[in-house]
Amino acid sequence: MLSNILNLQVIHNYHNFPENINTVVTIGTFDGVHVGHRKILDQLISESKKKGLKSVLLTFFPHPRMVIQANNSIKLINTIEERIEILSKTDLDYLVIHPFDKEFSNLGAFDFVRDVLVNQLNVKELVVGYDHRFGKNREGDFEQLKEYSHTFDFNIKEIKAQDINNTAVSSTKIRTALQSGDIKTASEFLTTPFFIHGIVVKGQQLGNTIGFPTANIEIPQVYKLTPKNGAYIVRATHKENIYYGMLNIGNRPTVSGKNKTIEAHLFDFNTDIYGDEIKIEFLQFLRDEQNFKSVDGLKEQLEKDKKDSLDYLQTITSSNAS
């Protein structure tokens, strides 16, 4: 299956890659598409343009750890749809998403290079990090790749250790930052604010009774990471319109809530959007989740949160204008 997102062509399953297109390829899950990933993509795209080839990112879904480690409950920075959205804003030519399953995980290193990279993706150059591992049980390494490149006549562009290590960034570090509420670090590593997509669903509508109506957001993908429980300043996009507001993640202990919820209060917004999709970008952590002695205490804190949010938004608006 092939689809176009802006200039990016998305292909599900490498067997569907078009014939007779010569390529420069890189491989990886690219969760978050962070600054380290972007360095690799920049080199990939630069090499492809220099040599008149098409740039290809071969990625996998589900995440390999979800398949190989059955009990692994890894949460991902991006859903596969969000990864496509981010990559569509680069100059990448093809994103090939191959379904990762037990059968594929048993493909040996030599067979992977021959059957996937050479016979299906027509690789003429491979861009990989110095520590890249591939094939069954990660048996293949850079030295084997060099050997296979002579066998199958393709070049290898190695991204040196210092180039990768100098960024001091990894998807794991970003997940850790988000799970500790460190939105600033996560945003710097990602180069854009961390975001979620969800559907607006009906809640208990308590917010309406205290002057803070909220949009309850349900994320369909259970593997999607959410930041730590607490209150945040956010930017929301609904049908291409942008709004600002504050959002709470947590169990709502003040009203004896039992299930984790995501609730956004958008400023100057009073529209019925039940059933609609909404995008939420996290701009700043406000505070940890609290258990107030009364609903009045909760309302008083929400008033303070709103003031703090508006002050922060005023600050960033002023700095952007100068």
Tab-separated table of C-alpha atoms in Angstrom:
chain	number	residue	atom	x	y	z
A	1	MET	CA	0.000	0.000	0.000
A	2	LEU	CA	1.352	3.433	-0.945
A	3	SER	CA	0.131	6.864	0.084
A	4	ASN	CA	1.375	10.418	-0.435
A	5	ILE	CA	1.708	12.804	2.515
A	6	LEU	CA	2.827	16.128	0.980
A	7	ASN	CA	5.979	15.019	-0.937
A	8	LEU	CA	6.665	11.975	1.227
A	9	GLN	CA	5.570	8.629	-0.174
A	10	VAL	CA	4.565	6.167	2.547
A	11	ILE	CA	4.786	2.470	1.698
A	12	HIS	CA	3.439	-0.211	3.997
A	13	ASN	CA	5.524	-3.390	3.631
A	14	TYR	CA	8.849	-3.334	1.752
A	15	HIS	CA	7.451	-5.822	-0.791
A	16	ASN	CA	5.432	-2.913	-2.197
A	17	PHE	CA	8.457	-0.735	-2.948
A	18	PRO	CA	8.530	0.263	-6.633
A	19	GLU	CA	10.993	-1.468	-8.939
A	20	ASN	CA	13.805	0.337	-10.743
A	21	ILE	CA	14.200	3.125	-8.175
A	22	ASN	CA	17.761	3.303	-6.857
A	23	THR	CA	18.063	4.419	-3.271
A	24	VAL	CA	20.034	5.672	-0.300
A	25	VAL	CA	18.645	3.902	2.774
A	26	THR	CA	18.771	4.271	6.523
A	27	ILE	CA	17.118	1.961	9.044
A	28	GLY	CA	15.568	2.474	12.461
A	29	THR	CA	12.461	3.000	14.557
A	30	PHE	CA	13.113	6.777	14.811
A	31	ASP	CA	10.715	7.152	17.757
A	32	GLY	CA	10.357	10.879	18.404
A	33	VAL	CA	12.358	11.869	15.300
A	34	HIS	CA	14.684	13.737	17.675
A	35	VAL	CA	17.790	15.818	16.915
A	36	GLY	CA	19.968	12.694	16.649
A	37	HIS	CA	17.569	11.156	14.130
A	38	ARG	CA	17.465	14.427	12.203
A	39	LYS	CA	21.249	14.403	11.881
A	40	ILE	CA	21.008	10.975	10.236
A	41	LEU	CA	18.139	12.136	7.994
A	42	ASP	CA	20.100	15.244	6.957
A	43	GLN	CA	23.003	13.052	5.835
A	44	LEU	CA	20.662	10.613	4.107
A	45	ILE	CA	18.880	13.354	2.161
A	46	SER	CA	22.128	15.158	1.341
A	47	GLU	CA	23.692	11.964	-0.055
A	48	SER	CA	20.578	11.152	-2.103
A	49	LYS	CA	20.490	14.584	-3.733
A	50	LYS	CA	24.225	14.575	-4.380
A	51	LYS	CA	24.034	11.210	-6.163
A	52	GLY	CA	20.660	11.517	-7.863
A	53	LEU	CA	19.107	8.723	-5.780
A	54	LYS	CA	15.917	8.512	-3.713
A	55	SER	CA	16.120	8.710	0.094
A	56	VAL	CA	14.444	5.908	2.049
A	57	LEU	CA	13.849	5.387	5.744
A	58	LEU	CA	13.028	1.752	6.504
A	59	THR	CA	11.205	1.581	9.816
A	60	PHE	CA	9.175	-1.035	11.634
A	61	PHE	CA	5.831	-1.282	13.356
A	62	PRO	CA	5.080	-2.593	15.913
A	63	HIS	CA	8.264	-1.545	17.733
A	64	PRO	CA	10.591	-4.605	17.728
A	65	ARG	CA	10.707	-4.681	21.533
A	66	MET	CA	6.920	-5.134	21.609
A	67	VAL	CA	7.320	-8.335	19.587
A	68	ILE	CA	10.602	-9.830	20.804
A	69	GLN	CA	9.983	-9.095	24.501
A	70	ALA	CA	6.385	-10.222	24.936
A	71	ASN	CA	5.995	-8.639	28.389
A	72	ASN	CA	7.577	-5.342	27.357
A	73	SER	CA	5.275	-2.427	28.089
A	74	ILE	CA	7.338	0.186	26.256
A	75	LYS	CA	5.497	3.444	25.644
A	76	LEU	CA	6.371	5.298	22.453
A	77	ILE	CA	6.880	9.022	21.983
A	78	ASN	CA	5.019	8.870	18.667
A	79	THR	CA	2.263	6.733	17.280
A	80	ILE	CA	3.054	5.511	13.780
A	81	GLU	CA	0.621	8.137	12.406
A	82	GLU	CA	2.454	10.896	14.302
A	83	ARG	CA	5.805	9.676	13.008
A	84	ILE	CA	4.454	9.952	9.459
A	85	GLU	CA	3.200	13.482	10.233
A	86	ILE	CA	6.648	14.592	11.449
A	87	LEU	CA	8.597	12.937	8.628
A	88	SER	CA	6.270	14.457	6.012
A	89	LYS	CA	7.745	17.842	6.945
A	90	THR	CA	11.252	16.741	5.931
A	91	ASP	CA	12.680	16.232	2.431
A	92	LEU	CA	12.609	12.439	2.792
A	93	ASP	CA	11.360	10.728	-0.393
A	94	TYR	CA	10.091	7.371	0.936
A	95	LEU	CA	9.055	6.059	4.323
A	96	VAL	CA	8.792	2.265	4.222
A	97	ILE	CA	6.912	0.842	7.225
A	98	HIS	CA	7.375	-2.889	7.482
A	99	PRO	CA	5.264	-4.974	9.876
A	100	PHE	CA	7.589	-6.402	12.520
A	101	ASP	CA	6.572	-9.897	13.603
A	102	LYS	CA	8.185	-13.098	14.889
A	103	GLU	CA	8.849	-14.368	11.377
A	104	PHE	CA	10.620	-11.178	10.335
A	105	SER	CA	12.628	-11.135	13.587
A	106	ASN	CA	14.142	-14.511	12.575
A	107	LEU	CA	15.579	-13.130	9.321
A	108	GLY	CA	19.371	-13.466	9.451
A	109	ALA	CA	21.771	-10.598	8.731
A	110	PHE	CA	22.848	-11.826	5.282
A	111	ASP	CA	19.263	-12.553	4.214
A	112	PHE	CA	18.122	-9.137	5.453
A	113	VAL	CA	20.735	-7.343	3.362
A	114	ARG	CA	20.174	-9.467	0.252
A	115	ASP	CA	16.380	-9.875	0.339
A	116	VAL	CA	15.307	-6.541	1.809
A	117	LEU	CA	17.943	-3.888	1.131
A	118	VAL	CA	19.278	-5.112	-2.217
A	119	ASN	CA	16.444	-7.028	-3.902
A	120	GLN	CA	13.495	-4.972	-2.639
A	121	LEU	CA	14.808	-1.468	-1.860
A	122	ASN	CA	17.505	-1.348	-4.574
A	123	VAL	CA	20.042	0.121	-2.159
A	124	LYS	CA	23.060	1.863	-3.700
A	125	GLU	CA	24.176	3.506	-0.462
A	126	LEU	CA	23.423	2.719	3.175
A	127	VAL	CA	23.641	5.418	5.866
A	128	VAL	CA	24.032	3.906	9.348
A	129	GLY	CA	25.533	4.660	12.739
A	130	TYR	CA	28.823	3.097	13.797
A	131	ASP	CA	26.974	0.865	16.294
A	132	HIS	CA	24.155	-0.293	14.001
A	133	ARG	CA	22.998	-3.877	14.619
A	134	PHE	CA	20.608	-5.851	12.442
A	135	GLY	CA	19.269	-9.302	11.643
A	136	LYS	CA	18.169	-12.134	13.940
A	137	ASN	CA	19.284	-11.521	17.536
A	138	ARG	CA	21.031	-8.341	16.260
A	139	GLU	CA	23.771	-10.615	14.902
A	140	GLY	CA	24.860	-8.245	12.117
A	141	ASP	CA	27.274	-5.373	12.787
A	142	PHE	CA	29.098	-2.671	10.853
A	143	GLU	CA	31.995	-4.969	9.884
A	144	GLN	CA	29.556	-7.441	8.324
A	145	LEU	CA	27.833	-4.601	6.490
A	146	LYS	CA	31.176	-3.608	4.947
A	147	GLU	CA	31.661	-7.205	3.794
A	148	TYR	CA	28.135	-7.376	2.326
A	149	SER	CA	28.588	-4.012	0.603
A	150	HIS	CA	31.380	-5.547	-1.505
A	151	THR	CA	29.324	-8.667	-2.198
A	152	PHE	CA	26.280	-6.683	-3.372
A	153	ASP	CA	28.015	-3.552	-4.694
A	154	PHE	CA	26.652	-0.723	-2.548
A	155	ASN	CA	28.398	2.015	-0.574
A	156	ILE	CA	28.230	2.596	3.167
A	157	LYS	CA	28.148	6.022	4.769
A	158	GLU	CA	29.064	5.619	8.439
A	159	ILE	CA	27.878	8.151	10.986
A	160	LYS	CA	30.812	8.425	13.376
A	161	ALA	CA	30.520	7.855	17.111
A	162	GLN	CA	31.318	11.486	17.923
A	163	ASP	CA	28.588	12.741	15.562
A	164	ILE	CA	25.962	10.685	17.374
A	165	ASN	CA	27.330	11.036	20.894
A	166	ASN	CA	27.744	14.798	20.595
A	167	THR	CA	23.972	15.159	20.417
A	168	ALA	CA	23.653	13.366	23.793
A	169	VAL	CA	20.089	12.503	22.806
A	170	SER	CA	18.150	9.262	22.751
A	171	SER	CA	14.490	8.263	22.619
A	172	THR	CA	14.955	6.722	26.079
A	173	LYS	CA	16.177	10.045	27.523
A	174	ILE	CA	13.150	11.809	26.051
A	175	ARG	CA	10.747	9.231	27.483
A	176	THR	CA	12.407	9.656	30.893
A	177	ALA	CA	12.102	13.454	30.665
A	178	LEU	CA	8.398	13.272	29.790
A	179	GLN	CA	7.685	10.784	32.567
A	180	SER	CA	9.251	13.197	35.040
A	181	GLY	CA	7.395	16.249	33.685
A	182	ASP	CA	10.533	17.783	32.147
A	183	ILE	CA	8.781	19.228	29.121
A	184	LYS	CA	11.574	21.729	28.432
A	185	THR	CA	14.246	19.052	27.946
A	186	ALA	CA	11.934	16.838	25.899
A	187	SER	CA	11.012	19.745	23.587
A	188	GLU	CA	14.665	20.684	23.082
A	189	PHE	CA	15.580	17.111	22.147
A	190	LEU	CA	12.546	16.735	19.872
A	191	THR	CA	13.033	20.242	18.344
A	192	THR	CA	9.250	20.746	18.639
A	193	PRO	CA	6.819	20.422	21.566
A	194	PHE	CA	5.801	16.882	22.509
A	195	PHE	CA	2.230	16.248	21.334
A	196	ILE	CA	-0.656	13.817	21.484
A	197	HIS	CA	-3.648	13.178	19.240
A	198	GLY	CA	-6.931	12.042	20.717
A	199	ILE	CA	-10.701	11.970	20.427
A	200	VAL	CA	-12.856	14.259	22.594
A	201	VAL	CA	-15.256	12.134	24.676
A	202	LYS	CA	-17.901	12.894	27.293
A	203	GLY	CA	-16.728	13.046	30.897
A	204	GLN	CA	-18.513	13.759	34.191
A	205	GLN	CA	-18.737	17.454	33.249
A	206	LEU	CA	-17.736	18.616	36.723
A	207	GLY	CA	-15.666	21.384	35.125
A	208	ASN	CA	-18.827	23.021	33.801
A	209	THR	CA	-20.156	23.481	37.344
A	210	ILE	CA	-17.055	25.378	38.535
A	211	GLY	CA	-16.451	27.532	35.474
A	212	PHE	CA	-13.730	25.376	33.912
A	213	PRO	CA	-15.322	23.187	31.222
A	214	THR	CA	-12.916	20.576	29.888
A	215	ALA	CA	-12.468	18.435	26.812
A	216	ASN	CA	-11.845	14.856	27.909
A	217	ILE	CA	-9.323	13.336	25.534
A	218	GLU	CA	-9.076	9.648	24.782
A	219	ILE	CA	-5.980	8.328	23.008
A	220	PRO	CA	-6.868	5.253	20.924
A	221	GLN	CA	-3.310	3.839	20.847
A	222	VAL	CA	-2.540	2.172	24.190
A	223	TYR	CA	1.210	2.228	23.461
A	224	LYS	CA	1.341	6.048	23.255
A	225	LEU	CA	3.343	7.659	26.045
A	226	THR	CA	1.721	10.410	28.130
A	227	PRO	CA	3.702	12.719	30.422
A	228	LYS	CA	3.627	12.356	34.209
A	229	ASN	CA	0.433	13.160	36.091
A	230	GLY	CA	-0.024	16.869	36.690
A	231	ALA	CA	-1.094	20.160	35.143
A	232	TYR	CA	0.373	21.600	31.930
A	233	ILE	CA	0.148	24.656	29.699
A	234	VAL	CA	-0.849	23.466	26.226
A	235	ARG	CA	-1.585	24.479	22.659
A	236	ALA	CA	-4.499	22.732	20.966
A	237	THR	CA	-5.266	22.343	17.264
A	238	HIS	CA	-8.851	21.567	16.278
A	239	LYS	CA	-9.796	21.620	12.599
A	240	GLU	CA	-6.732	23.784	11.825
A	241	ASN	CA	-7.711	26.369	14.470
A	242	ILE	CA	-5.245	26.966	17.304
A	243	TYR	CA	-6.210	27.526	20.939
A	244	TYR	CA	-4.272	27.752	24.179
A	245	GLY	CA	-5.208	26.366	27.523
A	246	MET	CA	-4.238	24.143	30.424
A	247	LEU	CA	-4.504	20.403	30.761
A	248	ASN	CA	-4.566	17.915	33.603
A	249	ILE	CA	-3.396	14.304	33.485
A	250	GLY	CA	-4.330	12.144	36.433
A	251	ASN	CA	-6.919	10.316	38.487
A	252	ARG	CA	-8.784	13.390	39.850
A	253	PRO	CA	-8.348	12.473	43.543
A	254	THR	CA	-10.404	15.473	44.739
A	255	VAL	CA	-13.556	13.902	43.289
A	256	SER	CA	-12.554	10.292	44.063
A	257	GLY	CA	-11.633	9.515	40.487
A	258	LYS	CA	-10.340	6.008	39.841
A	259	ASN	CA	-9.248	6.039	36.210
A	260	LYS	CA	-6.540	8.118	34.596
A	261	THR	CA	-7.981	10.937	32.473
A	262	ILE	CA	-6.650	13.680	30.199
A	263	GLU	CA	-8.716	16.871	30.457
A	264	ALA	CA	-8.016	20.136	28.655
A	265	HIS	CA	-9.548	23.510	29.496
A	266	LEU	CA	-9.145	25.793	26.477
A	267	PHE	CA	-9.209	29.554	26.970
A	268	ASP	CA	-11.943	31.556	25.184
A	269	PHE	CA	-13.455	28.396	23.756
A	270	ASN	CA	-17.060	27.263	24.002
A	271	THR	CA	-17.833	24.797	21.222
A	272	ASP	CA	-19.232	21.274	21.255
A	273	ILE	CA	-16.446	19.101	19.851
A	274	TYR	CA	-17.472	15.664	21.135
A	275	GLY	CA	-16.269	12.963	18.773
A	276	ASP	CA	-13.750	15.266	17.080
A	277	GLU	CA	-10.016	14.695	16.860
A	278	ILE	CA	-7.772	17.170	18.670
A	279	LYS	CA	-4.013	17.672	18.778
A	280	ILE	CA	-2.435	18.819	22.046
A	281	GLU	CA	1.114	20.194	22.306
A	282	PHE	CA	2.695	20.404	25.757
A	283	LEU	CA	4.386	23.766	26.325
A	284	GLN	CA	5.152	23.882	30.056
A	285	PHE	CA	4.698	21.840	33.236
A	286	LEU	CA	2.656	23.749	35.836
A	287	ARG	CA	2.435	21.520	38.910
A	288	ASP	CA	1.972	18.002	40.204
A	289	GLU	CA	-1.501	16.535	40.604
A	290	GLN	CA	-3.012	17.488	43.962
A	291	ASN	CA	-5.769	16.201	46.220
A	292	PHE	CA	-7.770	19.191	47.426
A	293	LYS	CA	-9.930	19.122	50.529
A	294	SER	CA	-12.893	20.518	48.619
A	295	VAL	CA	-14.118	21.415	45.141
A	296	ASP	CA	-13.751	25.077	46.155
A	297	GLY	CA	-10.077	24.424	46.842
A	298	LEU	CA	-9.750	22.866	43.389
A	299	LYS	CA	-11.462	25.878	41.781
A	300	GLU	CA	-9.132	28.280	43.586
A	301	GLN	CA	-6.096	26.369	42.291
A	302	LEU	CA	-7.490	26.331	38.744
A	303	GLU	CA	-7.829	30.120	38.877
A	304	LYS	CA	-4.155	30.328	39.851
A	305	ASP	CA	-3.189	27.843	37.103
A	306	LYS	CA	-5.025	29.960	34.550
A	307	LYS	CA	-3.230	33.125	35.663
A	308	ASP	CA	0.146	31.354	35.572
A	309	SER	CA	-0.672	29.973	32.112
A	310	LEU	CA	-1.689	33.350	30.698
A	311	ASP	CA	1.427	34.975	32.183
A	312	TYR	CA	3.610	32.310	30.566
A	313	LEU	CA	1.849	32.639	27.204
A	314	GLN	CA	2.262	36.407	27.349
A	315	THR	CA	5.983	35.932	27.987
A	316	ILE	CA	6.524	33.633	24.998
A	317	THR	CA	4.390	35.866	22.775
A	318	SER	CA	6.534	38.878	23.736
A	319	SER	CA	9.814	36.989	23.187
A	320	ASN	CA	8.657	35.757	19.760
A	321	ALA	CA	7.720	39.277	18.751
A	322	SER	CA	11.093	40.783	19.696
